[in-house]
Coordinates of C-alpha atoms and ligand atoms in Angstrom, one line a residue:
M157 CA -2.3 -1.4 9.5
C158 CA -6.0 -1.9 10.4
G159 CA -9.1 -0.9 8.4
I160 CA -11.5 1.5 10.0
I161 CA -15.0 2.6 8.8
G162 CA -17.7 4.9 10.2
Y163 CA -21.1 5.8 8.8
T164 CA -24.0 7.9 9.9
G165 CA -27.0 8.5 7.6
S166 CA -30.2 7.0 6.4
E167 CA -28.9 3.9 4.7
D168 CA -28.6 0.4 6.1
V169 CA -25.6 1.0 8.3
K170 CA -24.8 -2.7 9.0
E171 CA -24.5 -3.5 5.3
I172 CA -22.5 -0.4 4.6
L173 CA -20.1 -1.2 7.4
L174 CA -19.7 -4.8 6.4
D175 CA -19.2 -4.1 2.7
A176 CA -16.7 -1.4 3.5
L177 CA -14.7 -3.7 5.8
E178 CA -14.5 -6.2 3.0
L179 CA -12.9 -3.5 0.8
L180 CA -10.6 -2.6 3.7
E181 CA -9.7 -6.2 4.6
Y182 CA -6.4 -5.9 2.7
R183 CA -5.2 -3.6 5.5
G184 CA -5.6 -6.3 8.1
Y185 CA -7.7 -9.4 8.4
D186 CA -7.2 -11.4 11.6
S187 CA -10.4 -10.2 13.3
A188 CA -13.3 -7.8 12.6
G189 CA -16.2 -6.1 14.3
I190 CA -18.9 -3.4 14.1
A191 CA -20.8 -1.4 16.6
L192 CA -24.3 -0.1 15.7
S193 CA -25.8 2.8 17.6
D194 CA -29.2 4.4 18.0
R195 CA -31.4 5.8 20.8
A196 CA -31.8 2.3 22.2
G197 CA -28.1 2.0 22.8
V198 CA -25.0 0.5 21.2
R199 CA -24.8 -3.1 20.0
M200 CA -21.5 -4.7 19.1
F201 CA -20.8 -7.7 16.9
K202 CA -17.2 -8.9 16.7
C203 CA -15.0 -12.0 16.2
A204 CA -11.7 -13.4 15.3
G205 CA -11.6 -14.2 11.6
R206 CA -12.5 -12.5 8.4
V207 CA -15.4 -10.2 7.6
S208 CA -17.3 -13.1 6.2
D209 CA -17.2 -14.7 9.7
L210 CA -18.4 -11.4 11.1
R211 CA -21.4 -11.5 8.8
N212 CA -22.3 -14.9 10.1
V213 CA -22.0 -13.6 13.7
C214 CA -24.4 -10.7 12.8
R215 CA -26.8 -13.1 11.3
R216 CA -26.6 -15.5 14.2
E217 CA -26.9 -12.8 16.9
T218 CA -29.9 -11.0 15.4
S219 CA -32.7 -13.5 15.5
G220 CA -34.6 -11.6 12.7
T221 CA -37.4 -10.3 14.9
E222 CA -35.6 -7.9 17.2
T223 CA -34.4 -4.6 15.7
V224 CA -30.7 -4.2 15.5
P225 CA -29.6 -0.8 16.7
G226 CA -29.7 1.5 13.7
E227 CA -32.1 -0.6 11.6
P228 CA -35.4 1.1 10.9
A229 CA -38.0 -0.1 13.4
R230 CA -40.4 -2.5 11.7
S231 CA -44.0 -1.6 12.5
D232 CA -47.0 -2.0 10.2
G233 CA -44.7 -1.7 7.2
S234 CA -44.3 2.0 7.8
A235 CA -40.7 1.7 9.1
E236 CA -39.9 4.7 11.2
R237 CA -37.0 6.6 9.6
R238 CA -34.1 6.7 12.0
V239 CA -30.5 7.8 11.7
Q240 CA -28.3 4.8 11.2
C241 CA -24.9 5.2 12.8
G242 CA -22.1 2.8 13.3
I243 CA -18.3 2.1 13.2
G244 CA -16.3 -0.9 12.1
H245 CA -12.8 -2.3 12.2
T246 CA -10.8 -5.1 10.5
R247 CA -7.6 -5.8 12.5
W248 CA -3.9 -6.6 12.0
A249 CA -2.9 -7.6 15.5
T250 CA -0.2 -5.5 17.2
H251 CA -1.0 -5.5 20.9
G252 CA -2.8 -8.6 22.0
G253 CA -3.3 -11.8 20.1
V254 CA -6.0 -12.7 17.7
S255 CA -9.2 -13.4 19.7
D256 CA -12.8 -12.3 19.9
A257 CA -12.0 -10.3 23.0
N258 CA -9.2 -8.4 21.3
A259 CA -11.2 -7.7 18.2
H260 CA -12.4 -4.1 17.8
P261 CA -14.7 -2.2 18.6
H262 CA -13.9 -1.9 22.3
Q263 CA -16.6 -0.6 24.7
V264 CA -16.0 0.9 28.1
G265 CA -18.9 2.7 29.8
K266 CA -20.5 5.2 27.4
V267 CA -17.6 5.0 25.0
T268 CA -17.3 2.7 21.9
L269 CA -14.0 2.9 20.0
V270 CA -12.1 1.5 17.1
H271 CA -8.4 2.4 16.6
N272 CA -5.6 2.0 14.1
G273 CA -2.1 2.6 15.4
I274 CA 0.1 1.9 18.4
I275 CA -0.2 3.5 21.8
E276 CA 3.3 3.2 23.2
N277 CA 2.5 4.3 26.7
Y278 CA -0.6 2.2 27.3
R279 CA 0.8 0.3 30.2
E280 CA 1.7 3.5 32.0
L281 CA -1.8 4.8 31.4
I282 CA -3.2 1.6 33.0
E283 CA -1.1 2.3 36.1
D284 CA -1.5 6.1 36.2
Y285 CA -5.3 5.9 36.0
D286 CA -5.9 2.6 37.7
L287 CA -7.7 1.3 34.6
G288 CA -6.9 -2.4 35.1
G289 CA -10.3 -3.3 36.6
S290 CA -12.3 -2.1 33.6
L291 CA -10.3 -4.0 30.9
V292 CA -11.3 -7.3 29.4
S293 CA -8.8 -7.5 26.5
D294 CA -5.0 -7.3 26.0
T295 CA -5.2 -4.4 23.7
D296 CA -3.8 -0.8 23.9
T297 CA -7.1 0.3 22.2
E298 CA -9.3 -0.7 25.2
V299 CA -7.0 1.3 27.5
V300 CA -7.8 4.4 25.3
A301 CA -11.5 3.6 25.5
A302 CA -11.3 3.4 29.3
L303 CA -9.5 6.7 29.4
L304 CA -12.0 8.4 27.2
N305 CA -14.8 7.1 29.4
R306 CA -12.9 8.3 32.5
F307 CA -12.7 11.8 31.1
Y308 CA -16.2 11.9 29.5
E309 CA -18.6 14.2 31.3
G310 CA -21.0 14.8 28.4
N311 CA -18.7 16.7 26.1
P312 CA -17.1 14.4 23.5
Q313 CA -14.6 17.0 22.2
E314 CA -13.4 17.7 25.8
A315 CA -13.0 14.0 26.6
I316 CA -11.1 13.4 23.3
R317 CA -8.7 16.4 23.9
K318 CA -7.9 15.3 27.5
T319 CA -7.3 11.7 26.4
V320 CA -5.2 12.5 23.4
S321 CA -3.0 14.8 25.4
R322 CA -1.9 11.8 27.4
L323 CA -1.3 9.4 24.5
R324 CA 2.2 8.7 23.1
G325 CA 2.3 6.9 19.7
T326 CA 0.4 6.8 16.5
F327 CA -3.4 6.6 16.4
A328 CA -6.6 7.0 14.4
L329 CA -9.4 7.0 17.0
V330 CA -13.0 6.6 15.9
V331 CA -15.5 7.0 18.8
M332 CA -19.2 6.9 19.5
F333 CA -20.6 8.2 22.8
E334 CA -23.7 6.4 24.0
D335 CA -25.7 9.6 24.7
H336 CA -24.7 11.3 21.4
C337 CA -26.7 9.1 19.1
G338 CA -26.1 9.6 15.4
A339 CA -22.7 11.2 15.9
I340 CA -19.2 9.8 15.3
Y341 CA -16.0 11.5 16.3
T342 CA -12.5 11.0 15.1
T343 CA -9.0 12.3 15.7
R344 CA -5.6 11.1 14.5
N345 CA -1.8 11.3 14.7
V346 CA 0.0 9.8 11.7
S347 CA -2.5 6.9 11.1
P348 CA -4.7 7.9 8.2
V349 CA -8.4 8.9 8.2
V350 CA -10.3 10.2 5.2
A351 CA -13.9 11.4 5.3
T352 CA -16.7 12.7 3.2
L353 CA -20.2 14.1 3.4
C354 CA -22.3 12.7 0.5
E355 CA -25.9 12.1 -0.4
Q356 CA -25.9 8.8 1.6
G357 CA -24.8 10.6 4.7
A358 CA -21.4 11.1 6.4
M359 CA -18.5 8.6 6.2
L360 CA -15.0 8.1 7.3
A361 CA -12.5 5.4 6.6
S362 CA -8.8 4.5 6.8
D363 CA -8.5 5.0 3.1
L364 CA -10.4 5.8 -0.1
T365 CA -11.1 2.3 -1.1
A366 CA -14.1 2.2 1.3
L367 CA -15.5 5.6 0.2
C368 CA -15.0 5.6 -3.6
R369 CA -18.1 3.4 -4.1
F370 CA -20.2 6.4 -2.8
T371 CA -18.3 9.4 -3.9
G372 CA -15.2 10.8 -5.5
R373 CA -15.0 13.8 -3.1
Y374 CA -13.2 13.3 0.2
F375 CA -11.0 15.1 2.6
V376 CA -8.1 14.0 4.9
V377 CA -8.7 14.6 8.6
P378 CA -5.9 16.8 9.7
E379 CA -3.7 15.6 12.6
Y380 CA -4.7 16.7 16.0
H381 CA -8.1 17.9 14.9
I382 CA -11.5 16.5 16.0
L383 CA -14.0 15.7 13.3
E384 CA -17.7 15.3 14.3
L385 CA -19.8 13.4 11.7
R386 CA -23.6 13.7 11.7
E387 CA -25.8 12.4 8.9
D388 CA -26.2 15.9 7.3
A389 CA -23.1 17.7 8.5
V390 CA -19.4 17.4 9.4
R391 CA -17.7 19.7 11.8
L392 CA -13.9 20.0 12.0
T393 CA -12.3 21.7 15.0
D394 CA -8.7 22.1 16.1
F395 CA -7.7 21.3 19.7
D396 CA -8.3 24.9 20.7
G397 CA -11.9 24.5 19.6
N398 CA -11.5 26.6 16.5
E399 CA -13.7 25.4 13.6
T400 CA -11.9 24.8 10.2
E401 CA -13.1 24.0 6.8
P402 CA -12.2 20.5 5.4
E403 CA -10.0 20.6 2.3
Y404 CA -11.7 18.4 -0.3
F405 CA -9.9 16.4 -2.9
T406 CA -11.5 14.6 -5.9
V407 CA -10.5 11.1 -6.8
N408 CA -10.9 9.7 -10.3
W409 CA -11.2 6.0 -9.2
E410 CA -14.3 4.5 -10.9
L411 CA -16.7 2.6 -8.7
N412 CA -16.0 -0.8 -10.2
S413 CA -12.2 -0.2 -10.2
A414 CA -12.3 -1.2 -6.6
G415 CA -14.0 -4.5 -7.3
K416 CA -12.6 -7.7 -8.9
N417 CA -14.4 -7.4 -12.2
G418 CA -14.8 -11.2 -12.5
Y419 CA -11.2 -12.1 -11.6
P420 CA -10.7 -14.6 -8.8
F421 CA -8.2 -12.4 -7.1
Y422 CA -7.4 -8.7 -7.1
M423 CA -3.8 -9.6 -7.8
E424 CA -4.6 -11.1 -11.2
K425 CA -6.9 -8.2 -12.1
E426 CA -4.2 -5.7 -11.2
I427 CA -1.5 -7.6 -13.2
M428 CA -3.9 -7.5 -16.2
E429 CA -4.6 -3.8 -15.7
Q430 CA -1.0 -2.8 -16.1
P431 CA -1.0 -1.8 -19.8
Q432 CA -3.8 0.7 -19.1
A433 CA -2.3 1.9 -15.8
I434 CA 1.0 2.5 -17.5
A435 CA -0.6 4.4 -20.4
D436 CA -2.6 6.5 -17.8
T437 CA 0.5 7.3 -15.9
M438 CA 2.3 8.5 -19.0
E439 CA -0.7 10.5 -20.2
E440 CA -0.2 14.3 -19.9
R441 CA 3.5 13.7 -19.1
V442 CA 4.7 13.4 -22.7
R443 CA 4.4 16.5 -24.8
G444 CA 5.9 16.8 -28.3
G445 CA 7.5 13.4 -27.6
L446 CA 9.4 14.8 -24.6
P447 CA 8.9 14.2 -20.8
D448 CA 6.9 17.1 -19.3
F449 CA 5.9 17.5 -15.6
S450 CA 4.3 21.0 -16.0
A451 CA 0.8 19.5 -15.4
D452 CA 2.1 18.2 -12.1
G453 CA 3.6 21.5 -11.0
V454 CA 7.1 20.0 -10.7
P455 CA 9.7 22.7 -11.6
D456 CA 12.8 21.8 -13.7
T457 CA 15.0 23.4 -11.1
L458 CA 14.3 20.4 -8.9
F459 CA 16.2 18.3 -11.4
T460 CA 18.9 20.8 -12.4
D461 CA 19.9 22.2 -9.0
C462 CA 20.5 18.8 -7.2
E463 CA 23.9 17.2 -6.9
R464 CA 22.8 13.8 -5.7
I465 CA 19.7 11.7 -5.4
C466 CA 18.4 9.7 -2.5
V467 CA 15.5 7.2 -3.1
I468 CA 13.6 6.3 0.1
A469 CA 11.1 3.5 0.1
C470 CA 10.2 0.0 1.4
G471 CA 9.6 -3.3 -0.2
T472 CA 8.5 -3.3 -3.8
A473 CA 8.7 0.5 -3.9
R474 CA 12.3 0.2 -3.0
H475 CA 12.9 -2.3 -5.7
A476 CA 11.6 0.3 -8.2
G477 CA 14.2 2.6 -6.7
L478 CA 16.9 0.1 -7.5
V479 CA 15.9 0.2 -11.1
A480 CA 16.0 4.0 -11.0
Q481 CA 19.5 3.8 -9.4
A482 CA 20.8 1.7 -12.4
L483 CA 19.3 4.3 -14.9
V484 CA 20.6 7.3 -13.0
K485 CA 24.1 5.9 -12.8
S486 CA 24.3 4.7 -16.4
I487 CA 22.7 7.7 -18.0
L488 CA 23.2 10.7 -15.7
H489 CA 26.4 9.5 -14.1
M490 CA 25.1 11.0 -10.8
H491 CA 25.5 9.8 -7.2
I492 CA 22.3 8.0 -6.1
E493 CA 21.5 6.0 -3.0
V494 CA 18.5 3.8 -2.5
E495 CA 17.7 3.8 1.2
M496 CA 15.5 1.3 3.0
A497 CA 13.2 3.7 4.8
S498 CA 13.2 1.7 8.0
E499 CA 17.0 2.0 8.2
F500 CA 17.3 5.5 6.8
M501 CA 17.2 7.6 10.0
Y502 CA 19.6 5.2 11.9
S503 CA 22.2 5.1 9.1
D504 CA 23.6 8.7 9.4
P505 CA 22.5 9.5 5.9
V506 CA 24.4 12.2 4.0
I507 CA 21.5 14.5 3.2
D508 CA 21.5 18.3 2.6
E509 CA 19.9 21.0 0.5
K510 CA 21.7 19.7 -2.6
T511 CA 20.0 16.3 -2.2
L512 CA 16.9 15.4 -4.2
V513 CA 14.9 12.9 -2.2
L514 CA 12.6 10.7 -4.2
A515 CA 10.1 9.0 -1.9
V516 CA 8.2 6.1 -3.4
S517 CA 5.0 4.7 -1.9
Q518 CA 1.9 3.1 -3.4
S519 CA -0.2 3.9 -0.3
G520 CA 1.4 7.1 0.7
E521 CA 0.9 5.9 4.3
T522 CA 3.9 3.7 5.0
I523 CA 5.1 5.1 8.3
D524 CA 8.8 4.3 7.8
T525 CA 8.8 6.2 4.5
L526 CA 6.8 9.0 6.0
E527 CA 9.1 9.5 9.0
A528 CA 12.2 9.3 6.7
V529 CA 10.8 12.0 4.4
K530 CA 10.2 14.3 7.4
Y531 CA 13.8 13.6 8.6
A532 CA 15.2 14.4 5.2
R533 CA 13.3 17.6 4.8
R534 CA 14.4 18.7 8.2
R535 CA 18.0 18.3 6.9
G536 CA 17.2 20.7 4.0
A537 CA 16.5 18.2 1.2
K538 CA 13.7 18.8 -1.3
C539 CA 11.3 15.9 -1.6
L540 CA 9.5 14.7 -4.7
S541 CA 7.2 11.8 -4.0
I542 CA 5.9 9.1 -6.3
I543 CA 2.6 8.1 -4.8
N544 CA -0.6 6.2 -6.0
V545 CA -3.1 7.4 -3.4
R546 CA -4.0 11.1 -3.7
G547 CA -3.8 13.3 -0.7
S548 CA -2.1 10.6 1.4
S549 CA 0.2 11.5 4.3
I550 CA 3.5 11.2 2.4
A551 CA 2.0 13.2 -0.5
R552 CA 1.1 16.0 2.0
E553 CA 4.5 15.9 3.6
S554 CA 6.4 16.3 0.3
D555 CA 7.4 19.4 -1.6
Y556 CA 6.1 17.9 -4.9
V557 CA 4.2 14.8 -5.9
L558 CA 4.0 12.8 -9.1
Y559 CA 1.0 10.5 -8.8
T560 CA 1.0 7.1 -10.5
N561 CA -2.4 6.7 -12.1
A562 CA -2.6 3.0 -11.3
G563 CA -6.1 3.2 -9.7
P564 CA -6.8 1.3 -6.4
E565 CA -4.3 -1.5 -5.7
I566 CA -6.1 -3.9 -3.3
A567 CA -3.9 -7.0 -3.4
V568 CA -1.3 -7.0 -0.7
A569 CA 1.3 -7.9 -3.4
S570 CA 2.1 -4.8 -5.3
T571 CA 2.1 -5.1 -9.1
K572 CA 0.7 -2.3 -11.2
A573 CA 1.9 0.2 -8.6
Y574 CA 5.5 -1.0 -9.2
T575 CA 5.4 -0.8 -13.0
T576 CA 3.8 2.6 -12.9
Q577 CA 6.4 3.8 -10.4
L578 CA 9.0 2.6 -12.9
V579 CA 7.3 4.7 -15.6
I580 CA 7.6 7.8 -13.5
F581 CA 11.3 7.0 -12.9
Y582 CA 11.9 6.6 -16.6
L583 CA 10.3 10.0 -17.2
I584 CA 12.3 11.6 -14.5
V585 CA 15.6 10.3 -15.8
A586 CA 14.7 11.3 -19.4
R587 CA 13.7 14.8 -18.2
M588 CA 17.0 15.2 -16.2
A589 CA 19.0 13.9 -19.2
L590 CA 17.4 16.4 -21.5
L591 CA 17.8 19.3 -19.0
R592 CA 21.4 18.5 -18.2
G593 CA 22.4 18.0 -21.8
V594 CA 23.1 14.3 -21.5
F595 CA 20.5 13.6 -24.1
T596 CA 19.8 15.6 -27.2
T597 CA 16.1 16.3 -28.0
E598 CA 16.2 13.5 -30.6
E599 CA 17.8 11.1 -28.1
T600 CA 15.2 12.0 -25.5
Q601 CA 12.3 11.5 -28.0
S602 CA 13.8 8.1 -29.0
Y603 CA 13.9 7.1 -25.3
I604 CA 10.3 8.2 -24.7
R605 CA 9.2 6.3 -27.8
E606 CA 10.7 3.1 -26.4
L607 CA 8.9 3.8 -23.1
Q608 CA 5.7 4.3 -24.9
R609 CA 6.0 0.7 -26.3
T610 CA 5.6 -0.6 -22.7
P611 CA 1.8 -1.2 -22.6
D612 CA 1.9 -3.3 -25.8
T613 CA 5.0 -5.2 -24.7
I614 CA 3.4 -6.1 -21.4
K615 CA 0.2 -7.1 -23.2
E616 CA 2.4 -9.6 -25.1
V617 CA 3.7 -11.0 -21.9
L618 CA 0.2 -11.3 -20.5
G619 CA -0.6 -13.3 -23.6
K620 CA 2.0 -15.8 -22.5
R621 CA 0.4 -16.4 -19.1
R622 CA -0.5 -20.0 -20.0
D623 CA 3.2 -20.9 -20.5
I624 CA 4.1 -19.1 -17.3
H625 CA 1.4 -21.0 -15.5
V626 CA 2.9 -24.3 -16.7
V627 CA 6.3 -23.2 -15.3
A628 CA 4.6 -22.2 -12.0
G629 CA 3.2 -25.7 -11.7
K630 CA 6.7 -27.1 -11.5
L631 CA 7.5 -24.9 -8.4
L632 CA 4.6 -25.8 -6.2
A633 CA 6.6 -28.3 -4.1
A634 CA 9.6 -26.1 -3.7
K635 CA 10.6 -25.2 -0.2
D636 CA 13.6 -23.0 -1.2
L637 CA 14.2 -21.3 -4.5
F638 CA 16.9 -19.1 -5.9
M639 CA 16.5 -16.3 -8.4
V640 CA 19.8 -15.4 -10.1
G641 CA 20.9 -12.6 -12.4
R642 CA 23.4 -9.7 -12.8
G643 CA 23.0 -6.0 -13.0
L644 CA 19.5 -4.9 -13.9
D645 CA 18.5 -8.6 -14.0
Y646 CA 19.4 -8.8 -10.3
S647 CA 17.2 -5.8 -9.5
I648 CA 14.4 -7.4 -11.5
L649 CA 14.7 -10.6 -9.6
L650 CA 14.8 -8.9 -6.2
E651 CA 11.2 -7.8 -6.9
G652 CA 10.3 -11.1 -8.6
S653 CA 11.5 -13.0 -5.5
L654 CA 9.6 -10.8 -3.1
K655 CA 6.4 -11.4 -5.1
L656 CA 6.9 -15.1 -4.9
K657 CA 7.9 -15.1 -1.3
E658 CA 5.0 -13.0 0.0
V659 CA 2.2 -14.8 -1.8
S660 CA 3.4 -18.5 -2.0
Y661 CA 5.5 -18.7 1.2
I662 CA 8.3 -20.4 -0.7
H663 CA 11.6 -19.2 0.7
S664 CA 12.8 -17.5 -2.4
E665 CA 16.2 -15.6 -2.5
A666 CA 17.4 -13.3 -5.3
Y667 CA 21.1 -13.4 -5.7
A668 CA 23.6 -11.5 -8.0
S669 CA 24.7 -14.6 -9.9
G670 CA 28.3 -13.7 -9.7
E671 CA 28.0 -13.9 -5.9
L672 CA 26.8 -17.5 -5.8
K673 CA 30.3 -19.0 -5.7
H674 CA 31.1 -17.0 -2.6
G675 CA 28.8 -19.2 -0.4
P676 CA 25.2 -19.4 -1.5
I677 CA 25.9 -22.1 -4.1
A678 CA 26.4 -24.5 -1.1
L679 CA 22.6 -24.5 -0.8
I680 CA 22.0 -25.6 -4.4
T681 CA 20.8 -29.2 -4.8
Q682 CA 18.5 -31.0 -7.1
D683 CA 15.7 -29.9 -4.8
T684 CA 16.5 -26.2 -5.3
P685 CA 14.8 -24.8 -8.4
V686 CA 16.5 -21.7 -9.9
V687 CA 14.8 -18.9 -11.8
A688 CA 17.2 -16.9 -13.9
A689 CA 16.7 -13.6 -15.8
V690 CA 18.8 -12.9 -18.9
T691 CA 17.7 -9.6 -20.4
Q692 CA 20.9 -7.6 -20.6
E693 CA 22.9 -8.5 -23.7
K694 CA 26.2 -7.3 -22.3
L695 CA 25.8 -9.6 -19.2
M696 CA 24.4 -12.7 -21.0
S697 CA 27.6 -14.7 -21.3
K698 CA 28.5 -14.4 -17.6
E699 CA 24.9 -15.0 -16.6
L700 CA 24.9 -18.2 -18.7
S701 CA 28.1 -19.5 -17.1
N702 CA 26.6 -18.9 -13.6
I703 CA 23.5 -20.8 -14.8
R704 CA 25.6 -23.7 -15.9
E705 CA 27.2 -23.8 -12.4
V706 CA 23.9 -24.2 -10.6
R707 CA 22.7 -26.6 -13.3
S708 CA 25.8 -28.8 -12.7
R709 CA 24.8 -29.1 -9.1
G710 CA 21.5 -30.5 -10.0
A711 CA 19.2 -27.5 -10.0
D712 CA 16.3 -27.3 -12.4
V713 CA 16.6 -23.9 -14.1
V714 CA 14.0 -21.8 -15.9
I715 CA 15.2 -18.7 -17.7
F716 CA 13.2 -15.6 -18.4
I717 CA 15.1 -14.4 -21.4
K718 CA 14.9 -11.6 -24.0
E719 CA 13.6 -13.1 -27.1
S720 CA 16.2 -11.9 -29.5
I721 CA 19.1 -13.4 -27.6
A722 CA 17.6 -16.8 -26.7
G723 CA 19.2 -18.5 -29.7
N724 CA 19.0 -22.3 -29.3
L725 CA 19.0 -22.2 -25.5
A726 CA 15.5 -23.8 -25.6
E727 CA 17.3 -27.0 -26.4
E728 CA 19.1 -26.9 -23.0
Y729 CA 16.8 -25.0 -20.7
E730 CA 13.1 -24.3 -19.9
L731 CA 12.7 -20.7 -21.3
I732 CA 10.1 -18.0 -21.0
T733 CA 11.0 -15.6 -23.8
L734 CA 10.2 -11.9 -23.3
P735 CA 9.3 -9.5 -26.1
D736 CA 12.3 -7.3 -27.0
M737 CA 12.8 -3.8 -25.7
R738 CA 16.0 -1.8 -25.2
D739 CA 18.0 -3.5 -22.4
E740 CA 17.2 -0.7 -19.8
F741 CA 13.4 -1.2 -20.5
M742 CA 13.4 -5.0 -20.2
V743 CA 12.5 -4.7 -16.5
M744 CA 8.9 -4.0 -17.6
P745 CA 8.1 -7.2 -19.5
A746 CA 10.3 -9.3 -17.2
S747 CA 8.5 -8.0 -14.1
A748 CA 5.0 -8.7 -15.5
A749 CA 6.1 -12.3 -16.3
L750 CA 7.5 -12.8 -12.7
Q751 CA 4.3 -11.3 -11.2
L752 CA 2.3 -13.9 -13.1
L753 CA 4.7 -16.7 -12.0
A754 CA 4.2 -15.7 -8.3
Y755 CA 0.5 -15.4 -8.8
Y756 CA 0.0 -18.8 -10.3
V757 CA 2.2 -20.6 -7.8
S758 CA 0.1 -19.0 -5.0
S759 CA -3.3 -19.6 -6.6
D760 CA -2.4 -23.2 -7.5
K761 CA -1.3 -23.8 -3.9
G762 CA -4.8 -22.8 -3.0
F763 CA -3.8 -19.7 -1.0
D764 CA -5.7 -16.5 -0.6
V765 CA -3.5 -14.7 -3.0
D766 CA -4.7 -11.2 -2.1
K767 CA -4.3 -11.6 1.7
P768 CA -1.2 -13.5 2.5
R769 CA -0.6 -14.7 6.0
N770 CA 0.9 -12.1 8.5
L771 CA 0.9 -9.3 5.9
A772 CA -1.2 -6.2 5.4
K773 CA -1.3 -3.8 2.4
V774 CA -0.3 -0.7 4.3
V775 CA 2.4 -0.8 7.0
T776 CA 1.5 2.1 9.3
V777 CA 3.5 0.8 12.3
E778 CA 7.3 1.2 12.6
Ligands
LIG1131 C1 4.9 -5.4 -2.0 O1 4.3 -6.5 -2.7 C2 4.6 -5.5 -0.5 N1 3.2 -5.5 -0.3 C3 5.3 -4.4 0.3 O2 6.7 -4.6 0.1 C4 5.1 -2.9 -0.1 O3 5.7 -2.7 -1.4 C5 5.7 -2.0 0.9 O4 5.1 -2.3 2.2 C6 5.7 -0.5 0.6 O5 4.3 -0.1 0.6 P1 4.0 1.3 -0.1 O6 4.4 1.3 -1.5 O7 2.5 1.5 0.1 O8 4.8 2.3 0.7

């Protein structure tokens, strides 16, 4: 879960690396570093802290007169043109605590290395190759640098092949060799690396966010291949030394879509982008008023031949799966499980060729989900993935992919990815209902028309953000908080509770409100705020009686309620009313409202909303 960047070309390498690391910081942000290389040698700058702290280190350590490796030599104004080459890293600590010494890059002898992943056998390697004496950090990465240096006899590819053959674990290695000035090498296993050759030179990064300000064309570095980057060429070889051509993808992420566009935090920007992201995700998938996946190359047989469905995902993506589960059961009357990807392979799942696996992942790199997909496919299941990042590892591992068109999601807390995942699920359920004769054509069109109201409905919710901000102000002092609801409201609140938990650090728990009496209500006091969701008309009366139970025990309650059923409840409770949709679509406005609630609590508490403590945007370690 770290961010890696490499650049070689004629531009200012230090600024390119630092700017890119700021864009990649959401992948990990406890320490950062860069290494700049040219004929004079390799110069490292690194520190615990954020990229902004690293910028200060760079300023402090270059007195302004000397030339930093890679920067054009200043002479009489006719700066000599030199290749600028360097690598950078922003870290989410796994092996070794947060310190300057443990920050990447790591340099041993002629080798300078940054790494994303976990080397499981690094201790054995220290013993087997007696590397202890050359190590100054507690990291597994430095062990790899030492091994590379041990095997390096002038041929980078040879040294990389020998080293990698002795590694166990996941890795993305990005290496510079002192006597190969201007060249950067990378190889990977599971951890992601994308690369490009563009007019500014050659670049590689952990993900597209760092590249899309330069180009929309990129390729994924295949596993167990070695990519050599030079300012005017890239060379991809497999481990037998055979050269292969990179397979380029084109991304449609606009330059400024990876910036904040004036918002204080990416999370707010991404919440506000949802109406457009939802419209973009539906575009080309509704033809004649009916759901249509022909543009995605997804065959109808995938939906007609399966006997059961298994959703595999983590976190917010799994919560989207819970909504899908409610739709599949209530409309298709099919068996459907929603599996926590990290538990999936250890739970003896019932998976076979009649199972349709739906893998959900914003990043497409979550290793738990990736490994679960590989496991399910080995058991004969067909896998359709719902992914936001094109060409990502899970997308490449799947039989078919439906991309959400949410654009780059930078904030660690997932928002627009979640609601666009839901859009894809609504379209899948409608397509299956039509194909299986559960819906007539007219019923399907009516369902899709309701889905097409979502962007405007969410815009209405976003228009209520001042009211939601006021409610958020009443939760700032809470240490514990309950979110209660039944059925689909419970699924809505599981996601709302995760949002609040991960950005405000309030211990928020979502509970099926009928379950409270079986223990959890013991925790309700006048200091325990309760957030309720009441959007399902058939559940309203029972939900209200559960709300009265917690109210009678002193809890302050705010209810997010469907407008048309609010009646005169405002006389008794604090309400946030939500614009009406058919019950099964109310998750959309309710989720946007709960996203805003979490956002305002966090921002009013003065936290860095986009980079919550201990978290990273992409979880690429098991
Ligand atoms: C959501 O707000 C969290 N950041 C986290 O639960 C996230 O949804 C989860 O890690 C899955 O990530 P993915 O969608 O990229 O696979």
